[in-house]
PDB file of N, CA and C in Angstrom:
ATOM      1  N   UNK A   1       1.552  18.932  32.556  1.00  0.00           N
ATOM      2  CA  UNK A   1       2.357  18.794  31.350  1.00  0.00           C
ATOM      3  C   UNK A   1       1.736  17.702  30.491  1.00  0.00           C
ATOM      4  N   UNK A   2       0.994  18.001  28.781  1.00  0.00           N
ATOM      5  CA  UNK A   2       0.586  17.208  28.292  1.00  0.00           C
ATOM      6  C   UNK A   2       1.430  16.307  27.591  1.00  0.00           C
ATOM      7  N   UNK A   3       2.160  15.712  27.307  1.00  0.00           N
ATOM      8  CA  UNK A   3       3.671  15.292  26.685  1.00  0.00           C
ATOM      9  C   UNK A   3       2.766  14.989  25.338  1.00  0.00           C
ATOM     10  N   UNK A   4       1.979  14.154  24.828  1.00  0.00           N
ATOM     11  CA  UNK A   4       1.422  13.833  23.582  1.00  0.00           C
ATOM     12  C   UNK A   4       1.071  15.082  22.586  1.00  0.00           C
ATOM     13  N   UNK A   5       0.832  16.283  23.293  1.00  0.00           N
ATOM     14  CA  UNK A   5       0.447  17.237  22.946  1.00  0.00           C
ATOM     15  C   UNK A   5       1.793  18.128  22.699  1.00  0.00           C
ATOM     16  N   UNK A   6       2.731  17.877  23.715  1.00  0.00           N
ATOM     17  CA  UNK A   6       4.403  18.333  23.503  1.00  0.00           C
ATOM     18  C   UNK A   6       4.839  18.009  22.464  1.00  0.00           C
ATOM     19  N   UNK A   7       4.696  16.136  22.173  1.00  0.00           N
ATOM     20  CA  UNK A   7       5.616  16.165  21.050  1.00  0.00           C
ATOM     21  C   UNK A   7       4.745  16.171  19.669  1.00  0.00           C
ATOM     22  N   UNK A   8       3.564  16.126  19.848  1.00  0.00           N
ATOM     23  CA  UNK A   8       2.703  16.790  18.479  1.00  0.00           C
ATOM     24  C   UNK A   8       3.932  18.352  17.872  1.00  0.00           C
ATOM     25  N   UNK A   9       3.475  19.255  18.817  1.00  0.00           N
ATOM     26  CA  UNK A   9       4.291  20.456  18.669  1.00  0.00           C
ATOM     27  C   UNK A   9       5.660  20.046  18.595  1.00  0.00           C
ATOM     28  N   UNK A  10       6.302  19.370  18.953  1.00  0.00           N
ATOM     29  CA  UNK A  10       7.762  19.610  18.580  1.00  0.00           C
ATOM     30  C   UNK A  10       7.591  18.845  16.747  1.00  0.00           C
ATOM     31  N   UNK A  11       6.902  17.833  16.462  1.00  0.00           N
ATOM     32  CA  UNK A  11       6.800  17.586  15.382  1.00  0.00           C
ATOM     33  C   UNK A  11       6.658  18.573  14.571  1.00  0.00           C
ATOM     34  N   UNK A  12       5.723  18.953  14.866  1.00  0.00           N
ATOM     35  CA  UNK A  12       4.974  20.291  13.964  1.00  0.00           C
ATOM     36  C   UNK A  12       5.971  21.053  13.433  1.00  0.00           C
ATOM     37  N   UNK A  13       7.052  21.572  14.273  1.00  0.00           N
ATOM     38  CA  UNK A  13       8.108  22.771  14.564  1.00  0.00           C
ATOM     39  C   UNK A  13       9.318  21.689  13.331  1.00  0.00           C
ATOM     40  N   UNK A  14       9.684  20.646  13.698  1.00  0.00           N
ATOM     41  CA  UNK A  14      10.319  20.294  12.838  1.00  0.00           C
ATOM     42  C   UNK A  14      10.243  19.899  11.524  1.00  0.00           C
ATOM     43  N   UNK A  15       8.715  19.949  11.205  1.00  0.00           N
ATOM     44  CA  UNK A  15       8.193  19.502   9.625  1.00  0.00           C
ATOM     45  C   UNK A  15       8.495  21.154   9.176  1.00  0.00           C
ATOM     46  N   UNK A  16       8.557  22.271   9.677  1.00  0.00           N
ATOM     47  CA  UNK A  16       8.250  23.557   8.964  1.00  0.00           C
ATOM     48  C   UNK A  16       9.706  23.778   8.652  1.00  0.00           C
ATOM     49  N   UNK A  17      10.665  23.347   9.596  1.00  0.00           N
ATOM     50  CA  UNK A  17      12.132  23.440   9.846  1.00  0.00           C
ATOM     51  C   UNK A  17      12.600  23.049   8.235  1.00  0.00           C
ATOM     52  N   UNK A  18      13.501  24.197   7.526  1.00  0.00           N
ATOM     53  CA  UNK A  18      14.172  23.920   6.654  1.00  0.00           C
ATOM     54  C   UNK A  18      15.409  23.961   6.435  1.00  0.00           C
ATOM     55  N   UNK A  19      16.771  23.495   6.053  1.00  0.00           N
ATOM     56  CA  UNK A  19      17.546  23.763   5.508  1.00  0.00           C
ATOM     57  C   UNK A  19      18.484  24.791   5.203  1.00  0.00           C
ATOM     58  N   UNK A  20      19.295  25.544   5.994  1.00  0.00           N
ATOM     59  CA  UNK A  20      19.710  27.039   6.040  1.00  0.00           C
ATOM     60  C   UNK A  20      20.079  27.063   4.340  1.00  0.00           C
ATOM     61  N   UNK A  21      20.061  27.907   3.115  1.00  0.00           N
ATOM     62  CA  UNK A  21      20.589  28.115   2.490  1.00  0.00           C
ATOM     63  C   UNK A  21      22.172  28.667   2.336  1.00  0.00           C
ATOM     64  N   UNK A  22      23.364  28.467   1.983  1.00  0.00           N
ATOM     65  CA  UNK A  22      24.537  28.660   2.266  1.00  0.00           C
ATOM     66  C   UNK A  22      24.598  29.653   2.214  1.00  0.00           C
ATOM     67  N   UNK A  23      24.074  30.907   1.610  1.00  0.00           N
ATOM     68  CA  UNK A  23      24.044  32.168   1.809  1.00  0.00           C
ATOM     69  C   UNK A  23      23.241  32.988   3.430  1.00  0.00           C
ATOM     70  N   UNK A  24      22.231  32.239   3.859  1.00  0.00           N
ATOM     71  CA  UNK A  24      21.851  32.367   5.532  1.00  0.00           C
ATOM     72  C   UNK A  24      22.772  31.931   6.050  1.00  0.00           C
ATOM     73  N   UNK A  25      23.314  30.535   5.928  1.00  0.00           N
ATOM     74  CA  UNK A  25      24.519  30.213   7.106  1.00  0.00           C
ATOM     75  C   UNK A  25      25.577  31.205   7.005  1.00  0.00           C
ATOM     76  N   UNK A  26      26.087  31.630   6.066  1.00  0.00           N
ATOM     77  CA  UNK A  26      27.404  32.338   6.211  1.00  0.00           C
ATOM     78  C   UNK A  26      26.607  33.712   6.671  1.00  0.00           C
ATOM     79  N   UNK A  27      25.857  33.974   6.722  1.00  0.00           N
ATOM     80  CA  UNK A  27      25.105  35.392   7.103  1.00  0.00           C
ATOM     81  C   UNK A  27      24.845  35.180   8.920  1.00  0.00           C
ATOM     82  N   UNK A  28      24.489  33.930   8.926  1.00  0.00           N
ATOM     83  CA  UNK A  28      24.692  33.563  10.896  1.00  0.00           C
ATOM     84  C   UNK A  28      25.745  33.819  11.162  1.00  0.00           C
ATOM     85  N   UNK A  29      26.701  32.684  10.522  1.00  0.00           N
ATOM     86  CA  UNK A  29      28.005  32.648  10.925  1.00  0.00           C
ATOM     87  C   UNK A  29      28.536  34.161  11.487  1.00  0.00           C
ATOM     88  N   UNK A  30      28.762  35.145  10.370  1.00  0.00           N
ATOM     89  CA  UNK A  30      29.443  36.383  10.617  1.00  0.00           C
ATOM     90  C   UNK A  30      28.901  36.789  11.477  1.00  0.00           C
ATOM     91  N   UNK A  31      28.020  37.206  12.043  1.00  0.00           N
ATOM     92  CA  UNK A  31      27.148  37.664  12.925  1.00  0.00           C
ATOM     93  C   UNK A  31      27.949  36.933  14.316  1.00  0.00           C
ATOM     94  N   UNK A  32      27.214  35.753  14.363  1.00  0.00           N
ATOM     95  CA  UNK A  32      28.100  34.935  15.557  1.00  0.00           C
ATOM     96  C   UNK A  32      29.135  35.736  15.742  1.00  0.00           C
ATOM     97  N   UNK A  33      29.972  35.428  14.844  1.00  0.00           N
ATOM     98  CA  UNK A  33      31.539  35.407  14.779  1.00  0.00           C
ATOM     99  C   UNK A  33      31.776  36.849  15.245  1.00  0.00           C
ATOM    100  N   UNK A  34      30.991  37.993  15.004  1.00  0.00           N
ATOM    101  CA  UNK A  34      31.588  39.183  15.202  1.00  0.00           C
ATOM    102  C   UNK A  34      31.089  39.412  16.826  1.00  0.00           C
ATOM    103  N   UNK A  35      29.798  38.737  17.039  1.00  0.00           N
ATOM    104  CA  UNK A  35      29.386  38.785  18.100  1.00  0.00           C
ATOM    105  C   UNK A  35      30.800  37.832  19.400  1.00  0.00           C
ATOM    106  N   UNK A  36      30.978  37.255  19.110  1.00  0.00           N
ATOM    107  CA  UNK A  36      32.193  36.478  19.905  1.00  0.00           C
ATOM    108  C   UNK A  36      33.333  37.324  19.842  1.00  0.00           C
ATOM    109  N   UNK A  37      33.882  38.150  18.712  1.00  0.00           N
ATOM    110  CA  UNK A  37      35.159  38.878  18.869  1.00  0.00           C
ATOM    111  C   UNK A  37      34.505  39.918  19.945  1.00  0.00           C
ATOM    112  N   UNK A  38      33.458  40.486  19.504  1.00  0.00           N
ATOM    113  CA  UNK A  38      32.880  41.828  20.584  1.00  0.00           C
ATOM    114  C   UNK A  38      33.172  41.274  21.749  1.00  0.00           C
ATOM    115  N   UNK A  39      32.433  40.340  22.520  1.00  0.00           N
ATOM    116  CA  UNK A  39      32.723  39.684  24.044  1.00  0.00           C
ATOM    117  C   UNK A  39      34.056  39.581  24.113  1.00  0.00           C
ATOM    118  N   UNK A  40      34.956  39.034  23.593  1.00  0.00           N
ATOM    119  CA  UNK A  40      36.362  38.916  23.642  1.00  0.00           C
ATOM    120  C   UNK A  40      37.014  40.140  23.607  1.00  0.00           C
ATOM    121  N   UNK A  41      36.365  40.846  22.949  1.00  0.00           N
ATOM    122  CA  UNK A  41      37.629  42.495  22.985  1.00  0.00           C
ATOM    123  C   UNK A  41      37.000  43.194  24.203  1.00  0.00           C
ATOM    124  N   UNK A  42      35.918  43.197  24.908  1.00  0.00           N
ATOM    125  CA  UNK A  42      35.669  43.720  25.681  1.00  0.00           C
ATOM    126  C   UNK A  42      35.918  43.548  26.637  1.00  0.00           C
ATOM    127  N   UNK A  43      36.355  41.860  26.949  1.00  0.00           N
ATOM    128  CA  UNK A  43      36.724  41.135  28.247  1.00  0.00           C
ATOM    129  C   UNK A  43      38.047  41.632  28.189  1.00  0.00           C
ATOM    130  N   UNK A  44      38.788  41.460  26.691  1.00  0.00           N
ATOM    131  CA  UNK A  44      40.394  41.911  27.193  1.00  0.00           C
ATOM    132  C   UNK A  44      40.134  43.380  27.520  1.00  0.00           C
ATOM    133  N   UNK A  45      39.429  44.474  27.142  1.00  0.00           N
ATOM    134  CA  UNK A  45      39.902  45.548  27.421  1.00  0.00           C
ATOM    135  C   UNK A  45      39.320  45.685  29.397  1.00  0.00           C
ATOM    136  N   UNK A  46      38.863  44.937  29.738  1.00  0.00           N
ATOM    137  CA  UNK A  46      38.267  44.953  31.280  1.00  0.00           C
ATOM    138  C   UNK A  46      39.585  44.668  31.886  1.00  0.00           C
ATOM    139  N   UNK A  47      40.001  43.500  31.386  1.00  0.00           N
ATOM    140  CA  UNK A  47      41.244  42.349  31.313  1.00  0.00           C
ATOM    141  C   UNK A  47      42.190  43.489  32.384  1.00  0.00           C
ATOM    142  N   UNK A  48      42.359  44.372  30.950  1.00  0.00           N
ATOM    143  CA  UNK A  48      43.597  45.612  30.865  1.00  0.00           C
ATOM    144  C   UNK A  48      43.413  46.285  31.808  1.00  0.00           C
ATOM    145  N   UNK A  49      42.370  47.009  31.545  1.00  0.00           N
ATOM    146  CA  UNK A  49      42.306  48.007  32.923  1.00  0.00           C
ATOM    147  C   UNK A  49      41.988  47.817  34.489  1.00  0.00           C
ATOM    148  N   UNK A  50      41.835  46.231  34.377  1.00  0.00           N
ATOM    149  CA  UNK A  50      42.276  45.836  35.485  1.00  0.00           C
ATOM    150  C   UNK A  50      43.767  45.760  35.704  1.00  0.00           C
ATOM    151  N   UNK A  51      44.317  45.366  35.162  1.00  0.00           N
ATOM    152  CA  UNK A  51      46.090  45.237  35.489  1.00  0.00           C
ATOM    153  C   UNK A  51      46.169  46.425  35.892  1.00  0.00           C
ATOM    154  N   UNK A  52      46.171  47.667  34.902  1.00  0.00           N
ATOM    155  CA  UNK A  52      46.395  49.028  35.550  1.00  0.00           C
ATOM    156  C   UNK A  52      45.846  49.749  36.729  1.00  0.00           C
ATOM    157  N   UNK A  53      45.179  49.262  36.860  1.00  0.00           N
ATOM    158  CA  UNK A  53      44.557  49.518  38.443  1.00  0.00           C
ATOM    159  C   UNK A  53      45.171  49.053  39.497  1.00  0.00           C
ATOM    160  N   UNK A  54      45.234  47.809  39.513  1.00  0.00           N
ATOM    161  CA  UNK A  54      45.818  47.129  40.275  1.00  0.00           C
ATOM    162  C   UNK A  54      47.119  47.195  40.573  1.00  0.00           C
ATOM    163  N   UNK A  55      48.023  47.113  39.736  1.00  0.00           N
ATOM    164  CA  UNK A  55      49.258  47.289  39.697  1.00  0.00           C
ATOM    165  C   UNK A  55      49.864  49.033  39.802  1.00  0.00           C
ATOM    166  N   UNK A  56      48.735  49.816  40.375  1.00  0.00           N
ATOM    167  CA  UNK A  56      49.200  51.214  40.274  1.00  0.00           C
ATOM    168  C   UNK A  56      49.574  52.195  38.785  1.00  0.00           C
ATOM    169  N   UNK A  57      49.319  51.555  38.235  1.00  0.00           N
ATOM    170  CA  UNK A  57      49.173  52.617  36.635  1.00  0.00           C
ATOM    171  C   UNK A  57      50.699  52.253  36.323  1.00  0.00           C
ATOM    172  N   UNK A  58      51.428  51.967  36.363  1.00  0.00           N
ATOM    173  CA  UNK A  58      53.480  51.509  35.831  1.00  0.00           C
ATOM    174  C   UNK A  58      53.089  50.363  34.873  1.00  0.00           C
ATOM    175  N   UNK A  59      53.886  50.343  33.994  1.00  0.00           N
ATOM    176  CA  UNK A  59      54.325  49.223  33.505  1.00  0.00           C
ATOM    177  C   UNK A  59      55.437  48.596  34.219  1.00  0.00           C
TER     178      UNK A  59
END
């Protein structure tokens, strides 16, 4: 592991690094955001059909 040579490159990486424009961030954001409801609706619907399994199909 060269570390002098590591943080050359991490320099490097952060001089090119710019500034999200507020129109990219809100374009992450949603993305994220829809990406997190997806995991969440999918866990509840696992959620669900576990209860019904388990519990014999009755409410």
């Amino acid at each position: 592991m060269d570390v002098p040579y590591d943080l050359t490159s991490y320099v490097r990486v952060l001089k090119m690094a710019t500034t999200p424009t507020t129109e990219e961030f809100l374009q992450v954001s949603k993305i994220a955001g829809a990406g997190v409801l997806l995991i969440g609706l999918v866990g509840f619907l696992i959620g669900t059909i576990m209860v019904f399994l388990t519990s014999g199909g009755g409410l």
